[in-house]
Coordinates of C-alpha atoms and ligand atoms in Angstrom, one line a residue:
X1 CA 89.4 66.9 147.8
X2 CA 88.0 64.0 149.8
X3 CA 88.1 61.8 146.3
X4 CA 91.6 62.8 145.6
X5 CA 93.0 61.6 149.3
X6 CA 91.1 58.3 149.0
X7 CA 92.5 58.0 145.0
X8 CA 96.1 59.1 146.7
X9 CA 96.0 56.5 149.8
X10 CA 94.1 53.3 148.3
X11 CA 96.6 51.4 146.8
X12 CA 98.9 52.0 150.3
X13 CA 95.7 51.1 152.5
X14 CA 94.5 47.9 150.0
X15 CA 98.8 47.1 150.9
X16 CA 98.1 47.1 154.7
X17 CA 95.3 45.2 154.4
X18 CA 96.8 42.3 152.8
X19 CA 100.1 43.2 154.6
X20 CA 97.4 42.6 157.6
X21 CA 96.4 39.3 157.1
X22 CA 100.1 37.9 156.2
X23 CA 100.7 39.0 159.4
X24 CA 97.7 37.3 161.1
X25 CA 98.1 33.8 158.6
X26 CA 101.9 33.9 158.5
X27 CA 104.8 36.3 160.4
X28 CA 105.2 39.7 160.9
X29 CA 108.5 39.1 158.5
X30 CA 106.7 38.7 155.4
X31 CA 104.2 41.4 155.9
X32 CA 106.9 43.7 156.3
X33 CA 108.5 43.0 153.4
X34 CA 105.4 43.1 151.5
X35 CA 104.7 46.2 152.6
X36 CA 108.4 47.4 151.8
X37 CA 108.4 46.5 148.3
X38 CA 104.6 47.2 148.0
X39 CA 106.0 51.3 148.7
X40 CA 109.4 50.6 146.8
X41 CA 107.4 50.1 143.7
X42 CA 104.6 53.1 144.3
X43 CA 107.6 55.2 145.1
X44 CA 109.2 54.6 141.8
X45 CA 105.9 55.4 139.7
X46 CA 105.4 58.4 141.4
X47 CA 109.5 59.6 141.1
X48 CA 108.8 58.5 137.2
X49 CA 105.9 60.7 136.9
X50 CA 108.2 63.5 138.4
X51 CA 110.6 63.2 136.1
X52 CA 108.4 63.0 133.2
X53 CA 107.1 66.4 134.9
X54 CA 109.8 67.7 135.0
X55 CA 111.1 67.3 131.6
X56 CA 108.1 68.2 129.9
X57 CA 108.6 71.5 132.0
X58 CA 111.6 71.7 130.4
X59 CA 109.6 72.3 127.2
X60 CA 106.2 72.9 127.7
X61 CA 104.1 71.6 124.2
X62 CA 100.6 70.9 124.4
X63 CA 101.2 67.7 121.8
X64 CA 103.6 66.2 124.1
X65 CA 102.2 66.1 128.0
X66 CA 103.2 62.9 129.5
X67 CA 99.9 61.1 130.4
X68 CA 99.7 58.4 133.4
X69 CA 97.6 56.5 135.2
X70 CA 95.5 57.4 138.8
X71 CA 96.3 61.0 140.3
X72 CA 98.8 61.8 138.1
X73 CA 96.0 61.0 135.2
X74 CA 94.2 64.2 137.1
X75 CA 97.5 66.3 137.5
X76 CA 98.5 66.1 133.8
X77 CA 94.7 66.4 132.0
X78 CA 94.6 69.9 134.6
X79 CA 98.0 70.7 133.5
X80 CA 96.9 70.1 129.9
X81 CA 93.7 71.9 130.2
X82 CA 95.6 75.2 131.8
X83 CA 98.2 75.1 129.1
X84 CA 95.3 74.9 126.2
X85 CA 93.3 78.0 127.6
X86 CA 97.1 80.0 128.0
X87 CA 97.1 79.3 124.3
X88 CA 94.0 80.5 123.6
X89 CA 94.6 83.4 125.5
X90 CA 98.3 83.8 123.5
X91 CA 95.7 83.3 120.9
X92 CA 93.4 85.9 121.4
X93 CA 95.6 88.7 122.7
X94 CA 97.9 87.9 119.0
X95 CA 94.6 88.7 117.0
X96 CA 93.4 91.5 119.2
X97 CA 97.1 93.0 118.8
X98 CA 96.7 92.6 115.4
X99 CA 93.6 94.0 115.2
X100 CA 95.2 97.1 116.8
X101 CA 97.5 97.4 114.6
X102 CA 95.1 97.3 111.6
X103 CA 93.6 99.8 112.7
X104 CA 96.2 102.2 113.3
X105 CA 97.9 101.2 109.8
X106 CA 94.2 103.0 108.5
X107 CA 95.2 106.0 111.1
X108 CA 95.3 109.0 108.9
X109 CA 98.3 110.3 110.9
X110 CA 101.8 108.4 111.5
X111 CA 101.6 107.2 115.3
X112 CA 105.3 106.2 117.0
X113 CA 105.5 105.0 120.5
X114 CA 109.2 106.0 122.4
X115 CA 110.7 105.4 125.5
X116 CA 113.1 107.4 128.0
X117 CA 115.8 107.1 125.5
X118 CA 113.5 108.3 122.5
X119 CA 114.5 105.1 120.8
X120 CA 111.0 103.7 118.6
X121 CA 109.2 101.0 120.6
X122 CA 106.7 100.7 117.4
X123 CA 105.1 102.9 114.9
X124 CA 102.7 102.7 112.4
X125 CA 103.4 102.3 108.3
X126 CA 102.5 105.9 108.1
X127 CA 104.8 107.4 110.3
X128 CA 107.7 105.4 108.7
X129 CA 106.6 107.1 105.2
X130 CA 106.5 110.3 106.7
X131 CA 110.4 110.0 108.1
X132 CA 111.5 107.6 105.6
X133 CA 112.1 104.7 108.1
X134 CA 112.4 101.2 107.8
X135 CA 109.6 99.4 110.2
X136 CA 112.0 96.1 110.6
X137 CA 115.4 97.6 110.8
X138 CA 114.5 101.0 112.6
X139 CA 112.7 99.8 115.5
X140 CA 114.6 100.2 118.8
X141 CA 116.4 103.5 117.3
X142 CA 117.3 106.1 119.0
X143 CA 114.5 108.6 116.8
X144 CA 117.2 111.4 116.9
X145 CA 119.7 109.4 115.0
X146 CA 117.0 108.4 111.9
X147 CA 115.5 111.8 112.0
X148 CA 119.1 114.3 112.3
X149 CA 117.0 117.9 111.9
X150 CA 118.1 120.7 114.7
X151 CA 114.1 121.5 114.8
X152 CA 113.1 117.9 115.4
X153 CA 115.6 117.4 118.1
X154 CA 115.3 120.5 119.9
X155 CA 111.3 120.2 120.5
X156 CA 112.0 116.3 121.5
X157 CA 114.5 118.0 124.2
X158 CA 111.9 120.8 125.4
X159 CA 109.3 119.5 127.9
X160 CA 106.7 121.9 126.4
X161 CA 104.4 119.9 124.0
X162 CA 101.2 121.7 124.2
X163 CA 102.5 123.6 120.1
X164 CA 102.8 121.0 117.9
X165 CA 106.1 121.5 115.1
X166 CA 105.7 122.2 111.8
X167 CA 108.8 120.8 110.0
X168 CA 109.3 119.1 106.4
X169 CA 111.7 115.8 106.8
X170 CA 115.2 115.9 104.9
X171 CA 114.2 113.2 102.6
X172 CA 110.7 114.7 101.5
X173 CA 110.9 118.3 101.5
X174 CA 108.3 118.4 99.8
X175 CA 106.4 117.3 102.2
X176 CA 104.9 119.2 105.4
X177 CA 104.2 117.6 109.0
X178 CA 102.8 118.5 112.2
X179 CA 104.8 116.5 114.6
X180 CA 103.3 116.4 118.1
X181 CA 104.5 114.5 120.8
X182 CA 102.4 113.7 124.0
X183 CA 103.5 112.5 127.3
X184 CA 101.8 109.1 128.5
X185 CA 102.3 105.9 130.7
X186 CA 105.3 105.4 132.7
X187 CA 108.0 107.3 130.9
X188 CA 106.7 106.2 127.6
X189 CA 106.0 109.1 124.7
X190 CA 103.5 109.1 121.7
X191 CA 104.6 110.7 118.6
X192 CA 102.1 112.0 116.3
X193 CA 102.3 113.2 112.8
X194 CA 100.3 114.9 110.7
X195 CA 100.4 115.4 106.9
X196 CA 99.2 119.4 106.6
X197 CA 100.6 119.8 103.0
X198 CA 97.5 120.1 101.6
X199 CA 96.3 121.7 104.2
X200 CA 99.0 124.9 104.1
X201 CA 98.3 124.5 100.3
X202 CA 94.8 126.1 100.7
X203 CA 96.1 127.9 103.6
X204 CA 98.1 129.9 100.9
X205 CA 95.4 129.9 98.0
X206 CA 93.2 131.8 100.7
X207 CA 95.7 134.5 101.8
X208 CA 96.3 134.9 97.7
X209 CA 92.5 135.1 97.7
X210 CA 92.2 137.3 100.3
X211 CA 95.2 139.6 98.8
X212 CA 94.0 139.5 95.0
X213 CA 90.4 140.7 95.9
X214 CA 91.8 143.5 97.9
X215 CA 93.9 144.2 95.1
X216 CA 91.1 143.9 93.0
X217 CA 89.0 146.6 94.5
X218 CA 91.5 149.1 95.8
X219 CA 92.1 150.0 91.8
X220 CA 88.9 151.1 90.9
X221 CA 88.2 152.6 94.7
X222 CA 91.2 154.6 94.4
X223 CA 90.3 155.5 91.0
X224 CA 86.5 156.6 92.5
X225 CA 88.2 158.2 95.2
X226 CA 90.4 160.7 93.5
X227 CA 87.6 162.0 91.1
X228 CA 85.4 162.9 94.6
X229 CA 88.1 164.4 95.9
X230 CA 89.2 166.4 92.7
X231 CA 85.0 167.1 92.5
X232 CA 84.7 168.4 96.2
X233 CA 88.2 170.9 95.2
X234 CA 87.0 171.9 92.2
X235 CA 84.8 175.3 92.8
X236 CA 83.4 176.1 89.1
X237 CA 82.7 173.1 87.5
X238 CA 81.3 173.4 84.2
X239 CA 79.3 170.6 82.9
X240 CA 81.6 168.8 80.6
X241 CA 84.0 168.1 83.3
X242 CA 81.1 166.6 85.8
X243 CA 80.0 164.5 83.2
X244 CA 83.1 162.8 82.4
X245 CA 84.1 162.4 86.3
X246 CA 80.9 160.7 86.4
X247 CA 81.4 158.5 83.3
X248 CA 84.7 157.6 84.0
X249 CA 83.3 156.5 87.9
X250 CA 80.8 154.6 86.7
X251 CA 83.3 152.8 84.7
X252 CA 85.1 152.0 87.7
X253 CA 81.6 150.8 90.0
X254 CA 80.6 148.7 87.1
X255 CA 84.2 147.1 87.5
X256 CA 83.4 146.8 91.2
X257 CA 80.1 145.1 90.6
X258 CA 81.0 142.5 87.9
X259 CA 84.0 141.6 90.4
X260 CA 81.7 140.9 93.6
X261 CA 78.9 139.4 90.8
X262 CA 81.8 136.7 89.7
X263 CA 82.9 136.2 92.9
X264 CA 79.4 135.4 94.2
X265 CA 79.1 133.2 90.9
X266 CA 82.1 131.3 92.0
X267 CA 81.3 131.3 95.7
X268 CA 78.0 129.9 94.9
X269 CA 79.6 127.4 92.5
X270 CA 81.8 125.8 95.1
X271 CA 79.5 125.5 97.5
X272 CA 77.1 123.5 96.5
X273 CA 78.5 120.4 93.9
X274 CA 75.9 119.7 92.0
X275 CA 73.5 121.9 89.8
X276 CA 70.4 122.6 90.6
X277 CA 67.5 122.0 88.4
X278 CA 68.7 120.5 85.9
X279 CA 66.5 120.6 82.2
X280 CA 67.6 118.8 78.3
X281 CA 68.3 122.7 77.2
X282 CA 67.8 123.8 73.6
X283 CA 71.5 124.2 73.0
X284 CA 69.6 125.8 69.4
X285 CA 68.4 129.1 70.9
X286 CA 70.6 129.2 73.7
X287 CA 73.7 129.5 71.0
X288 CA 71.1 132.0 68.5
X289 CA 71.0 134.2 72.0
X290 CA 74.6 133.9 73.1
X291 CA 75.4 134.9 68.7
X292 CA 73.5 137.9 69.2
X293 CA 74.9 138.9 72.4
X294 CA 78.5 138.8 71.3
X295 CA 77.6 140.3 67.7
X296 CA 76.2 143.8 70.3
X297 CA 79.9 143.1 72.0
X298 CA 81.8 143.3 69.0
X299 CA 79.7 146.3 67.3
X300 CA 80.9 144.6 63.5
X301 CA 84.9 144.3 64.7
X302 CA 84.6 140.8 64.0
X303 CA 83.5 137.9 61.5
X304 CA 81.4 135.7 64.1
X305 CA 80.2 132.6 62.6
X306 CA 77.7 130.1 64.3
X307 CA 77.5 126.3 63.2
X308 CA 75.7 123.4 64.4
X309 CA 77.2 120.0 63.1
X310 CA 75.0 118.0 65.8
X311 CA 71.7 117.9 66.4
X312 CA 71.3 117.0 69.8
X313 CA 71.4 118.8 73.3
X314 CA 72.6 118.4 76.4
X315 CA 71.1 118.0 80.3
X316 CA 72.2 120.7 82.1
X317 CA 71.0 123.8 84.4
X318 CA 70.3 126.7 82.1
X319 CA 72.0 129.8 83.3
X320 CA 75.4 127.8 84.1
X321 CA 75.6 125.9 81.1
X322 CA 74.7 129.2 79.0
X323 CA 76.8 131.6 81.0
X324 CA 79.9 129.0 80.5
X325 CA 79.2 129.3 77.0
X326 CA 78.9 133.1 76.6
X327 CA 81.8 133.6 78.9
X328 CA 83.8 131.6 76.1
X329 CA 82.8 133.8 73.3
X330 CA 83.1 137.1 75.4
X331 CA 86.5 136.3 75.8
X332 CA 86.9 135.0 72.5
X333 CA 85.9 139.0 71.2
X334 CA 87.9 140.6 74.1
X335 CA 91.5 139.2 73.2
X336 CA 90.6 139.1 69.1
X337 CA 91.8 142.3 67.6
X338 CA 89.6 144.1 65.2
X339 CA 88.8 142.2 61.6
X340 CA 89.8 138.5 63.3
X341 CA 87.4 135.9 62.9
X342 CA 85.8 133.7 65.8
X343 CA 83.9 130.5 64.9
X344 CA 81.3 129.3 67.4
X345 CA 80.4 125.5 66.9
X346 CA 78.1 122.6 68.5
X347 CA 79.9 119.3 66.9
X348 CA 80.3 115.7 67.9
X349 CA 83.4 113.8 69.2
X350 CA 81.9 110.1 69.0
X351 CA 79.9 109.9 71.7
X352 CA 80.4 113.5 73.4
X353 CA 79.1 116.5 72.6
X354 CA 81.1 120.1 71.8
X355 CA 81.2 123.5 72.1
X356 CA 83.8 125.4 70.5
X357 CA 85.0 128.7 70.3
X358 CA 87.5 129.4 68.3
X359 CA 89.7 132.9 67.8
X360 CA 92.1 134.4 65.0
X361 CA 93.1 136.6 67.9
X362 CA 96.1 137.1 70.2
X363 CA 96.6 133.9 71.3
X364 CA 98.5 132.7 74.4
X365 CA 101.6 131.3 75.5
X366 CA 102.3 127.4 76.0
X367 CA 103.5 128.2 79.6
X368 CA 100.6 130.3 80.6
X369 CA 97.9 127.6 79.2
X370 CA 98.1 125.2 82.7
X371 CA 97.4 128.1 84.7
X372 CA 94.4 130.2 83.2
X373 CA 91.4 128.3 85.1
X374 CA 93.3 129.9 88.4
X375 CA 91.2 132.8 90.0
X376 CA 93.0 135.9 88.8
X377 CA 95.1 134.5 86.3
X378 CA 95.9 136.8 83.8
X379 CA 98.3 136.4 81.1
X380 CA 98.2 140.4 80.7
X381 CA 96.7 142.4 83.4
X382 CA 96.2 145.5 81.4
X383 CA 94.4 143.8 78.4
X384 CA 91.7 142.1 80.8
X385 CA 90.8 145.2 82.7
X386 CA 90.9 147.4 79.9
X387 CA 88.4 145.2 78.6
X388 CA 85.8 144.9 81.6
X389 CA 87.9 141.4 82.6
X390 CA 87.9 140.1 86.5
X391 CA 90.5 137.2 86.2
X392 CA 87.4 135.1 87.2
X393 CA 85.9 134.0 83.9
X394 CA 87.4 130.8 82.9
X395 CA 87.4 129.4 86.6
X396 CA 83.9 129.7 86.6
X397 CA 83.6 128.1 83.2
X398 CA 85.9 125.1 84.3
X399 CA 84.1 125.1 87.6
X400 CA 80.3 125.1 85.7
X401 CA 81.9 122.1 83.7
X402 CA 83.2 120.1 86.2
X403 CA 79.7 120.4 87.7
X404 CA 78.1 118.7 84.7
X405 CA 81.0 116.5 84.0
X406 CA 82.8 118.1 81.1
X407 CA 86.6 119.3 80.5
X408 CA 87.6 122.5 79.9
X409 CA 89.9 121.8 76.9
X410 CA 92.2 125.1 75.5
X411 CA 95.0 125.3 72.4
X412 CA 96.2 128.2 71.4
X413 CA 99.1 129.5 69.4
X414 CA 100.8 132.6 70.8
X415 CA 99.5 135.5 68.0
X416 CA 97.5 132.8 66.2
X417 CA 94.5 132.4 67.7
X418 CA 93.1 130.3 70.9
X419 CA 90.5 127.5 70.7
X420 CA 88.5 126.5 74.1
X421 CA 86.2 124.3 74.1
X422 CA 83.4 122.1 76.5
X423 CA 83.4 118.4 75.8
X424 CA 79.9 117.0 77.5
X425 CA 80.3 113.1 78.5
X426 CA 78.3 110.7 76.7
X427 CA 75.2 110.4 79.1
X428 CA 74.4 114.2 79.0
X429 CA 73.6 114.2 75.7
X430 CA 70.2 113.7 74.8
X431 CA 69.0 113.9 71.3
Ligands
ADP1 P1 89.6 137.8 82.2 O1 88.5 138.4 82.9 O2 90.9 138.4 82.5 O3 89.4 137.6 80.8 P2 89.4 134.9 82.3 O4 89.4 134.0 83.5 O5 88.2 134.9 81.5 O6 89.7 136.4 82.9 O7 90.7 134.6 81.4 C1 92.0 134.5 82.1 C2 93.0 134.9 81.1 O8 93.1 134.0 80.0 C3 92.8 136.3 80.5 O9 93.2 137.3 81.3 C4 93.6 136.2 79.2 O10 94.9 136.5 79.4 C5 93.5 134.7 78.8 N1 92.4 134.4 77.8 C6 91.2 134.0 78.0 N2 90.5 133.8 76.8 C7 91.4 134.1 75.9 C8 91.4 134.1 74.4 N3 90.3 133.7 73.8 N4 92.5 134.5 73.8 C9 93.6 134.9 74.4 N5 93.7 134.9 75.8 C10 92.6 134.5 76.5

């Protein structure tokens, strides 16, 4: 402070010194009018500096501060200095906004700030896919205008937020949101929404679920349930009749049990992703087994052949790999008719390794193909039960080889025969 008045006043006191001692050697006169212009001229520098000021106020650019000499030197290198840290500042706050705004572009739900008048302040990429909006050329809209559904507007107009809607936009009805909106700020709304598509998608698959497995086991209950009843009424029952109640219950129990055993197969399945214990199986034996089994299943009704046209195996856990398998062929007997012919083969596609089974039998329909790995798709209901079938069979095999990395592949030509086969990726084989 003390060094600025001193800078400030020097050149007027060094003025009345000499002004001083023209006084004392000459006249008062010319002391005076040393003095005078002595001011005139410090006057002038400082109404110069002013003006410099002043115009560079006019348009304030860090490249083009006027510089000067004395205190001025000091006013324009502070000036210069505050204007370089307001940059920096600008600066900053620029890549911190834009670091916001990263990071809600990577928000998993579209994010909208309104005002009073519900017109978009800002919003995120997201939420201009969601409602089909342009970022540029939307923002400041009144949201009601862009987004014209009775639902939409309506639950903007209530004050109740605490339900979120569930609405699909005009121009994606495909689509389904959750739009929430949430009070915040002065006046100032957040608009949330939420991509539950998928999420109403499963939603259904588990009411299905929940429906078909009922479905499933009232059947053979029912059935079960009538014979007690018809028992319990019945007073002389000779022993033919108890017998075939009981045959024809056990029927329906052993329907009961291979449904909950397939369902626990496929609840175990899904639950954990990987196999356990995995071993380089002897696809050999495990095919000479699963040949013998389905020979017992088709008690001579059909021409089952077994050929190996590889000689390697695969890594793999045991039971899935060889319950896959037998499900194949069991299937393979179930929907052949009587004298067909099913071929069983281990082959080679280039690198991968196959299993094959292949059917003269009744073959299915192109539409119905997309849709068998679905739990309790059937192409004909009556055929599959009548034949111990739980709808569950080939979504276990797909599951089992999606677990080890293989496709489920399936042709078939409707009363032709199918062909389904497992195609191992290179690097399970093992020779
Ligand atoms: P299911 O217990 O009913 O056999 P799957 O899941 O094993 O259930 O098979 C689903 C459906 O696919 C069957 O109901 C049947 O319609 C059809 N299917 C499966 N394998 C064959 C096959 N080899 N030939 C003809 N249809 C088949």
């Amino acid at each position: 402070m003390l060094d600025f008045w001193l800078r400030a006043s020097s050149p007027v006191l060094s003025a009345s010194v000499i002004a001083l001692l023209l006084w004392a050697i000459f006249s008062p006169l010319p002391a005076l009018l040393f003095m005078l212009v002595v001011l005139l001229i410090l006057m002038t520098r400082h109404a110069r500096q002013l003006y410099k000021l002043t115009l560079w106020l006019a348009k304030p650019d860090l490249q083009t501060i006027p510089e000067a000499n004395g205190i001025w030197d000091d006013a324009f290198s502070s000036l210069y200095k505050m204007v370089k840290r307001h940059q920096q500042t600008k600066l900053d706050l620029a890549a911190e906004l834009q670091h916001i705004e990263l990071a809600t572009s990577a928000l998993p739900d579209g994010v909208a700030i309104l005002n009073i008048g519900n017109r978009i302040e800002w919003c995120n990429p997201l939420y201009a896919a969601h409602f089909g909006l342009n970022i540029e050329r939307d923002i400041m809209q009144d949201i009601t205008y862009l987004v014209r559904q009775p639902d939409f507007i309506e639950y903007l107009q209530t004050a109740n937020f605490s339900e979120p809607l569930v609405m699909s936009p005009v121009r994606q009805t495909e689509l389904r949101l959750s739009v929430k909106l949430i009070d915040y700020g002065d006046n100032k709304r957040l608009l949330i929404s939420r991509d539950i598509t998928q999420l109403e998608r499963i939603e259904a698959m588990r009411r299905d679920f929940v429906a078909n497995v009922s479905h499933e086991l009232r059947t053979p209950l029912t059935v079960v349930h009538g014979y007690v009843e018809n028992l319990q009424d019945m007073e002389d029952l000779d022993h033919t009749q108890i017998s075939r109640a009981l045959f024809l219950m056990s029927e329906q129990t052993q329907r009961m049990d291979n449904l909950v055993a397939d369902l626990l197969t496929l609840s175990r399945l899904e639950n954990d992703h990987s196999p356990a214990g995995e071993e380089l199986l002897n696809i050999r034996s495990m095919l000479d087994e699963i040949y013998r089994e389905g020979q017992s299943l088709s008690n001579g009704k059909h021409a089952i052949t077994l050929e190996f046209n590889v000689n390697k195996n695969v890594v793999g856990n045991y039971d899935e790999v060889r319950s896959a398998f037998s499900n194949l062929l069991s299937n393979a007997i179930r929907y052949t008719p009587a004298g067909g012919a099913i071929a069983v083969r281990w082959s080679e596609r280039g690198e991968q390794l196959i299993y094959t089974v292949q059917d003269s039998g009744i073959g299915i329909a192109a539409q119905h193909i997309p849709r068998l790995t679905e739990r309790f798709y059937r192409v004909d209901r009556s055929r599959s039960r009548e034949t111990g079938g739980t709808g569950l069979g080939l979504a276990i095999v797909k599951h089992i080889a999606m677990r080890h990395q293989a496709k489920l592949e399936i042709s078939s030509l409707e009363n032709q025969g199918s062909t389904f086969a497992i195609v191992f990726p290179p690097r399970r084989g093992k020779a």
